[in-house]
Amino acid sequence: MDLKIEDVLSDDFIGKEVHLRGWIYRKRRMGKIIFVVLRDSTDIIQCVVEKKNVGPEVFKMLDKVGVESSLELRGKIRKESRAPTGYEVDVSMVNIIGPSYNFPISKDKSDEFLLDNRHLWVRSREMNAILKIRATVFDAIHEFFKNNGYYETQAPMFVTGAVEGGATLFEVPYFGRKAYLTQSAQFYLETLIFSLEKVYTVAPSFRAEKSRTRRHLTEFWHAEAEAAWYHNKDMMRDEEEMIVYIINAVVDRRKKELEFLKRDVSLLKNVDKPFERMKYEKLIEFAQSIGVDIKYGDDLGADEEFAITKNFEKPVFVTHYPRDIKPFYHRPDPENPSVVLCHDLLAPEGYGEIIGGGERIYKLEVLLSRMEEEGLNPDDYYWYVDLRKYGSVPHAGFGLGVDRLIMWIAGLSHIKYAIPYPRTTRRTKP
Ligand code: NSS
């Protein structure tokens, strides 16, 4: 049977012979015994290799190779309270598959070094835990949408226009013409709701943002949804259900990993619906009351959001932003057209914005006048404008920054720890 280390760390296996494959996590020799701590994708286990049991040849080879050598072994499980995971293997056979010498990563390496060697650092127990949490977050996103009547769809990565303003577009040469990498699938999702009504996509988005904050990537994973007949409040309801669903999935399925990362799970368990809704105006008042230097009409930067949300224990929806600081597509509030029917979801504990969304303008004349105000040429957006000509409907949508969500859930201090290969202003390798 193909057993994993996690499976055999159990009293049920005491005295049983097992076959394991993995990599050397640690190794130490004491005379005629070599203690190997073996790791695989699931856990680590101490393995005791005695010269008399494996023969002098193999013993010598094992003594020579370094950490991260891959091997298979056979042996009996016994309980050993001094072993790192409480059990050990009394080894009767070892076969070194891929030797490793002088593995470059040892304790106390700098962050830059670990980023340069990310292709090796992904093997660390820390990254292993984060990557498992990440996988569960992606699973849960798909589960949530599929359970709630959303069709999965796809939008192109090569595009010709901006969604979130032109400043952060990456330009790419495209057969003698110009194209850009997409900032958001939103406008394509808006076209697709006229066929499928409720759609979502999970894909990379690209932002040429120079900001070097702890929460910006140039390439990030974006989970976006759009739904016909939805108003701002309908979308917020789905979002809070989604966030609670994802958090519960991680708390249930990734206990061990959260514990390994020393995440305070009580804070995650505390997140329940409904989330508080706060108007932008009130948020500014609150920010001022705690000494943040900000006034009505200012956009919130990473520092302001950190200062504000450190005081939050649960996520908060911020609504009714001034229209001047939001892109043209947001629907002005009919009761006060100087603000828009939008929302950002701010994660607690200092994490800040993880979702941006809202209701879209669905009337042609309103859209055209907003585009004119922003100096945009409707011809460049002809297909987006068309949607308002042929059977337009109220609709709303959102974009969730998946890496930011993972950063919060796993309690990480920087977004670069939340993704296998972070892309930032200064890094495109490995
Ligand atoms: O710019 S957003 O706030 N909104 C949109 O792109 C909408 N067009 C989405 C939509 O309604 N379909 O970005 C959405 C989220 C934002 O809240 C962040 O969590 C994340 O995307 N985001 C980022 N994550 C990491 N790095 C960067 N640079 C980044 N930019 C946005």
PDB file of N, CA, C and O and ligand atoms in Angstrom, residues 163-164 183-184 186 207 209 215-217 220 222 224-226 329 353-357 360 397-401 404 415, ligand 1:
ATOM      1  N   VAL A 163      -9.786  48.438 -16.984  1.00  0.00           N
ATOM      2  CA  VAL A 163     -11.004  48.364 -16.175  1.00  0.00           C
ATOM      3  C   VAL A 163     -10.861  49.296 -14.983  1.00  0.00           C
ATOM      4  O   VAL A 163     -11.749  50.073 -14.663  1.00  0.00           O
ATOM      5  N   GLU A 164      -9.693  49.238 -14.356  1.00  0.00           N
ATOM      6  CA  GLU A 164      -9.477  49.991 -13.107  1.00  0.00           C
ATOM      7  C   GLU A 164      -8.631  51.245 -13.339  1.00  0.00           C
ATOM      8  O   GLU A 164      -7.828  51.621 -12.493  1.00  0.00           O
ATOM      9  N   GLN A 183      -6.389  43.591 -16.150  1.00  0.00           N
ATOM     10  CA  GLN A 183      -6.425  44.020 -14.739  1.00  0.00           C
ATOM     11  C   GLN A 183      -7.556  43.333 -13.999  1.00  0.00           C
ATOM     12  O   GLN A 183      -7.591  43.297 -12.764  1.00  0.00           O
ATOM     13  N   SER A 184      -8.552  42.883 -14.763  1.00  0.00           N
ATOM     14  CA  SER A 184      -9.774  42.359 -14.161  1.00  0.00           C
ATOM     15  C   SER A 184     -10.637  41.786 -15.277  1.00  0.00           C
ATOM     16  O   SER A 184     -10.671  42.330 -16.383  1.00  0.00           O
ATOM     17  N   GLN A 186     -13.761  41.729 -15.146  1.00  0.00           N
ATOM     18  CA  GLN A 186     -15.097  42.267 -14.900  1.00  0.00           C
ATOM     19  C   GLN A 186     -15.933  42.553 -16.153  1.00  0.00           C
ATOM     20  O   GLN A 186     -17.078  42.113 -16.246  1.00  0.00           O
ATOM     21  N   ARG A 207      -1.227  44.043 -12.466  1.00  0.00           N
ATOM     22  CA  ARG A 207      -1.237  45.475 -12.162  1.00  0.00           C
ATOM     23  C   ARG A 207       0.203  45.975 -12.131  1.00  0.00           C
ATOM     24  O   ARG A 207       1.020  45.488 -11.334  1.00  0.00           O
ATOM     25  N   GLU A 209       1.655  48.141 -10.649  1.00  0.00           N
ATOM     26  CA  GLU A 209       1.667  49.066  -9.525  1.00  0.00           C
ATOM     27  C   GLU A 209       3.059  49.163  -8.943  1.00  0.00           C
ATOM     28  O   GLU A 209       3.658  48.147  -8.592  1.00  0.00           O
ATOM     29  N   ARG A 215       1.142  44.135   0.566  1.00  0.00           N
ATOM     30  CA  ARG A 215      -0.041  43.466   0.014  1.00  0.00           C
ATOM     31  C   ARG A 215      -0.208  43.657  -1.490  1.00  0.00           C
ATOM     32  O   ARG A 215      -1.291  43.449  -2.017  1.00  0.00           O
ATOM     33  N   HIS A 216       0.844  44.076  -2.170  1.00  0.00           N
ATOM     34  CA  HIS A 216       0.761  44.243  -3.624  1.00  0.00           C
ATOM     35  C   HIS A 216       1.632  43.256  -4.380  1.00  0.00           C
ATOM     36  O   HIS A 216       2.817  43.115  -4.111  1.00  0.00           O
ATOM     37  N   LEU A 217       1.017  42.626  -5.358  1.00  0.00           N
ATOM     38  CA  LEU A 217       1.747  41.802  -6.318  1.00  0.00           C
ATOM     39  C   LEU A 217       1.500  42.423  -7.693  1.00  0.00           C
ATOM     40  O   LEU A 217       0.499  43.121  -7.893  1.00  0.00           O
ATOM     41  N   PHE A 220      -1.552  38.811  -9.541  1.00  0.00           N
ATOM     42  CA  PHE A 220      -2.247  38.205  -8.401  1.00  0.00           C
ATOM     43  C   PHE A 220      -3.417  37.373  -8.888  1.00  0.00           C
ATOM     44  O   PHE A 220      -3.857  37.506 -10.028  1.00  0.00           O
ATOM     45  N   HIS A 222      -7.234  36.389  -8.909  1.00  0.00           N
ATOM     46  CA  HIS A 222      -8.438  37.187  -8.765  1.00  0.00           C
ATOM     47  C   HIS A 222      -9.637  36.261  -8.924  1.00  0.00           C
ATOM     48  O   HIS A 222      -9.755  35.573  -9.941  1.00  0.00           O
ATOM     49  N   GLU A 224     -13.439  36.493  -9.420  1.00  0.00           N
ATOM     50  CA  GLU A 224     -14.414  37.534  -9.748  1.00  0.00           C
ATOM     51  C   GLU A 224     -15.767  36.920 -10.094  1.00  0.00           C
ATOM     52  O   GLU A 224     -15.835  35.858 -10.716  1.00  0.00           O
ATOM     53  N   ALA A 225     -16.816  37.626  -9.700  1.00  0.00           N
ATOM     54  CA  ALA A 225     -18.166  37.141  -9.981  1.00  0.00           C
ATOM     55  C   ALA A 225     -19.012  38.296 -10.470  1.00  0.00           C
ATOM     56  O   ALA A 225     -18.737  39.462 -10.171  1.00  0.00           O
ATOM     57  N   GLU A 226     -20.057  37.945 -11.200  1.00  0.00           N
ATOM     58  CA  GLU A 226     -20.984  38.957 -11.699  1.00  0.00           C
ATOM     59  C   GLU A 226     -22.357  38.306 -11.753  1.00  0.00           C
ATOM     60  O   GLU A 226     -22.460  37.128 -12.125  1.00  0.00           O
ATOM     61  N   TYR A 329     -17.450  52.848 -13.949  1.00  0.00           N
ATOM     62  CA  TYR A 329     -18.550  51.893 -14.153  1.00  0.00           C
ATOM     63  C   TYR A 329     -19.489  51.761 -12.959  1.00  0.00           C
ATOM     64  O   TYR A 329     -20.548  51.152 -13.045  1.00  0.00           O
ATOM     65  N   GLU A 353      -8.185  45.834   2.636  1.00  0.00           N
ATOM     66  CA  GLU A 353      -9.062  45.462   1.519  1.00  0.00           C
ATOM     67  C   GLU A 353      -8.738  44.106   0.900  1.00  0.00           C
ATOM     68  O   GLU A 353      -7.620  43.859   0.469  1.00  0.00           O
ATOM     69  N   ILE A 354      -9.760  43.271   0.824  1.00  0.00           N
ATOM     70  CA  ILE A 354      -9.589  42.000   0.112  1.00  0.00           C
ATOM     71  C   ILE A 354     -10.572  41.865  -1.049  1.00  0.00           C
ATOM     72  O   ILE A 354     -10.372  41.040  -1.932  1.00  0.00           O
ATOM     73  N   ILE A 355     -11.653  42.679  -1.017  1.00  0.00           N
ATOM     74  CA  ILE A 355     -12.639  42.627  -2.101  1.00  0.00           C
ATOM     75  C   ILE A 355     -12.982  44.041  -2.534  1.00  0.00           C
ATOM     76  O   ILE A 355     -13.092  44.946  -1.696  1.00  0.00           O
ATOM     77  N   GLY A 356     -13.161  44.207  -3.844  1.00  0.00           N
ATOM     78  CA  GLY A 356     -13.751  45.447  -4.356  1.00  0.00           C
ATOM     79  C   GLY A 356     -14.901  45.057  -5.260  1.00  0.00           C
ATOM     80  O   GLY A 356     -14.753  44.160  -6.095  1.00  0.00           O
ATOM     81  N   GLY A 357     -16.035  45.708  -5.079  1.00  0.00           N
ATOM     82  CA  GLY A 357     -17.168  45.330  -5.918  1.00  0.00           C
ATOM     83  C   GLY A 357     -18.259  46.367  -5.873  1.00  0.00           C
ATOM     84  O   GLY A 357     -18.088  47.445  -5.300  1.00  0.00           O
ATOM     85  N   ARG A 360     -23.268  47.972 -11.046  1.00  0.00           N
ATOM     86  CA  ARG A 360     -22.761  48.624 -12.250  1.00  0.00           C
ATOM     87  C   ARG A 360     -23.830  49.554 -12.817  1.00  0.00           C
ATOM     88  O   ARG A 360     -25.032  49.298 -12.683  1.00  0.00           O
ATOM     89  N   GLY A 397     -21.274  42.921  -9.128  1.00  0.00           N
ATOM     90  CA  GLY A 397     -20.201  41.932  -9.128  1.00  0.00           C
ATOM     91  C   GLY A 397     -19.106  42.326  -8.161  1.00  0.00           C
ATOM     92  O   GLY A 397     -19.195  43.353  -7.479  1.00  0.00           O
ATOM     93  N   PHE A 398     -18.091  41.497  -8.118  1.00  0.00           N
ATOM     94  CA  PHE A 398     -16.967  41.809  -7.227  1.00  0.00           C
ATOM     95  C   PHE A 398     -15.707  41.085  -7.662  1.00  0.00           C
ATOM     96  O   PHE A 398     -15.760  40.142  -8.463  1.00  0.00           O
ATOM     97  N   GLY A 399     -14.604  41.530  -7.133  1.00  0.00           N
ATOM     98  CA  GLY A 399     -13.321  40.847  -7.322  1.00  0.00           C
ATOM     99  C   GLY A 399     -12.677  40.621  -5.959  1.00  0.00           C
ATOM    100  O   GLY A 399     -12.554  41.556  -5.162  1.00  0.00           O
ATOM    101  N   LEU A 400     -12.302  39.383  -5.705  1.00  0.00           N
ATOM    102  CA  LEU A 400     -11.629  39.021  -4.455  1.00  0.00           C
ATOM    103  C   LEU A 400     -10.154  38.772  -4.756  1.00  0.00           C
ATOM    104  O   LEU A 400      -9.830  37.990  -5.658  1.00  0.00           O
ATOM    105  N   GLY A 401      -9.291  39.431  -4.026  1.00  0.00           N
ATOM    106  CA  GLY A 401      -7.854  39.173  -4.150  1.00  0.00           C
ATOM    107  C   GLY A 401      -7.525  37.923  -3.353  1.00  0.00           C
ATOM    108  O   GLY A 401      -7.459  37.951  -2.123  1.00  0.00           O
ATOM    109  N   ARG A 404      -4.461  37.904  -1.080  1.00  0.00           N
ATOM    110  CA  ARG A 404      -4.677  38.703   0.139  1.00  0.00           C
ATOM    111  C   ARG A 404      -5.539  37.962   1.145  1.00  0.00           C
ATOM    112  O   ARG A 404      -5.325  38.036   2.354  1.00  0.00           O
ATOM    113  N   ILE A 415       2.371  39.509   1.563  1.00  0.00           N
ATOM    114  CA  ILE A 415       1.657  38.742   0.527  1.00  0.00           C
ATOM    115  C   ILE A 415       2.588  37.780  -0.209  1.00  0.00           C
ATOM    116  O   ILE A 415       2.146  36.762  -0.733  1.00  0.00           O
TER     117      ILE A 415
HETATM  118  O1  NSS B   1      -9.236  46.838  -8.228  1.00  0.00           O
HETATM  119  S1  NSS B   1     -10.155  46.070  -7.424  1.00  0.00           S
HETATM  120  O2  NSS B   1     -10.490  46.627  -6.155  1.00  0.00           O
HETATM  121  N1  NSS B   1     -11.527  45.812  -8.200  1.00  0.00           N
HETATM  122  C1  NSS B   1     -11.569  45.284  -9.432  1.00  0.00           C
HETATM  123  O3  NSS B   1     -10.590  44.931 -10.095  1.00  0.00           O
HETATM  124  C2  NSS B   1     -12.965  45.036  -9.974  1.00  0.00           C
HETATM  125  N2  NSS B   1     -12.937  45.222 -11.421  1.00  0.00           N
HETATM  126  C3  NSS B   1     -13.345  43.603  -9.604  1.00  0.00           C
HETATM  127  C4  NSS B   1     -14.737  43.262 -10.022  1.00  0.00           C
HETATM  128  O4  NSS B   1     -15.657  43.913  -9.573  1.00  0.00           O
HETATM  129  N3  NSS B   1     -14.915  42.247 -10.827  1.00  0.00           N
HETATM  130  O5  NSS B   1      -9.471  44.674  -7.186  1.00  0.00           O
HETATM  131  C5  NSS B   1     -10.195  43.667  -6.515  1.00  0.00           C
HETATM  132  C6  NSS B   1      -9.343  43.010  -5.468  1.00  0.00           C
HETATM  133  C7  NSS B   1      -8.825  43.952  -4.403  1.00  0.00           C
HETATM  134  O6  NSS B   1      -9.783  44.144  -3.394  1.00  0.00           O
HETATM  135  C8  NSS B   1      -7.613  43.218  -3.892  1.00  0.00           C
HETATM  136  O7  NSS B   1      -7.989  42.243  -2.953  1.00  0.00           O
HETATM  137  C9  NSS B   1      -7.108  42.529  -5.132  1.00  0.00           C
HETATM  138  O8  NSS B   1      -8.156  42.482  -6.058  1.00  0.00           O
HETATM  139  N4  NSS B   1      -5.977  43.256  -5.696  1.00  0.00           N
HETATM  140  C10 NSS B   1      -4.688  42.907  -5.520  1.00  0.00           C
HETATM  141  N5  NSS B   1      -4.120  41.883  -4.863  1.00  0.00           N
HETATM  142  C11 NSS B   1      -2.777  41.802  -4.871  1.00  0.00           C
HETATM  143  N6  NSS B   1      -1.970  42.669  -5.511  1.00  0.00           N
HETATM  144  C12 NSS B   1      -2.495  43.719  -6.191  1.00  0.00           C
HETATM  145  N7  NSS B   1      -1.697  44.556  -6.839  1.00  0.00           N
HETATM  146  C13 NSS B   1      -3.920  43.857  -6.212  1.00  0.00           C
HETATM  147  N8  NSS B   1      -4.761  44.753  -6.784  1.00  0.00           N
HETATM  148  C14 NSS B   1      -5.998  44.369  -6.450  1.00  0.00           C
END
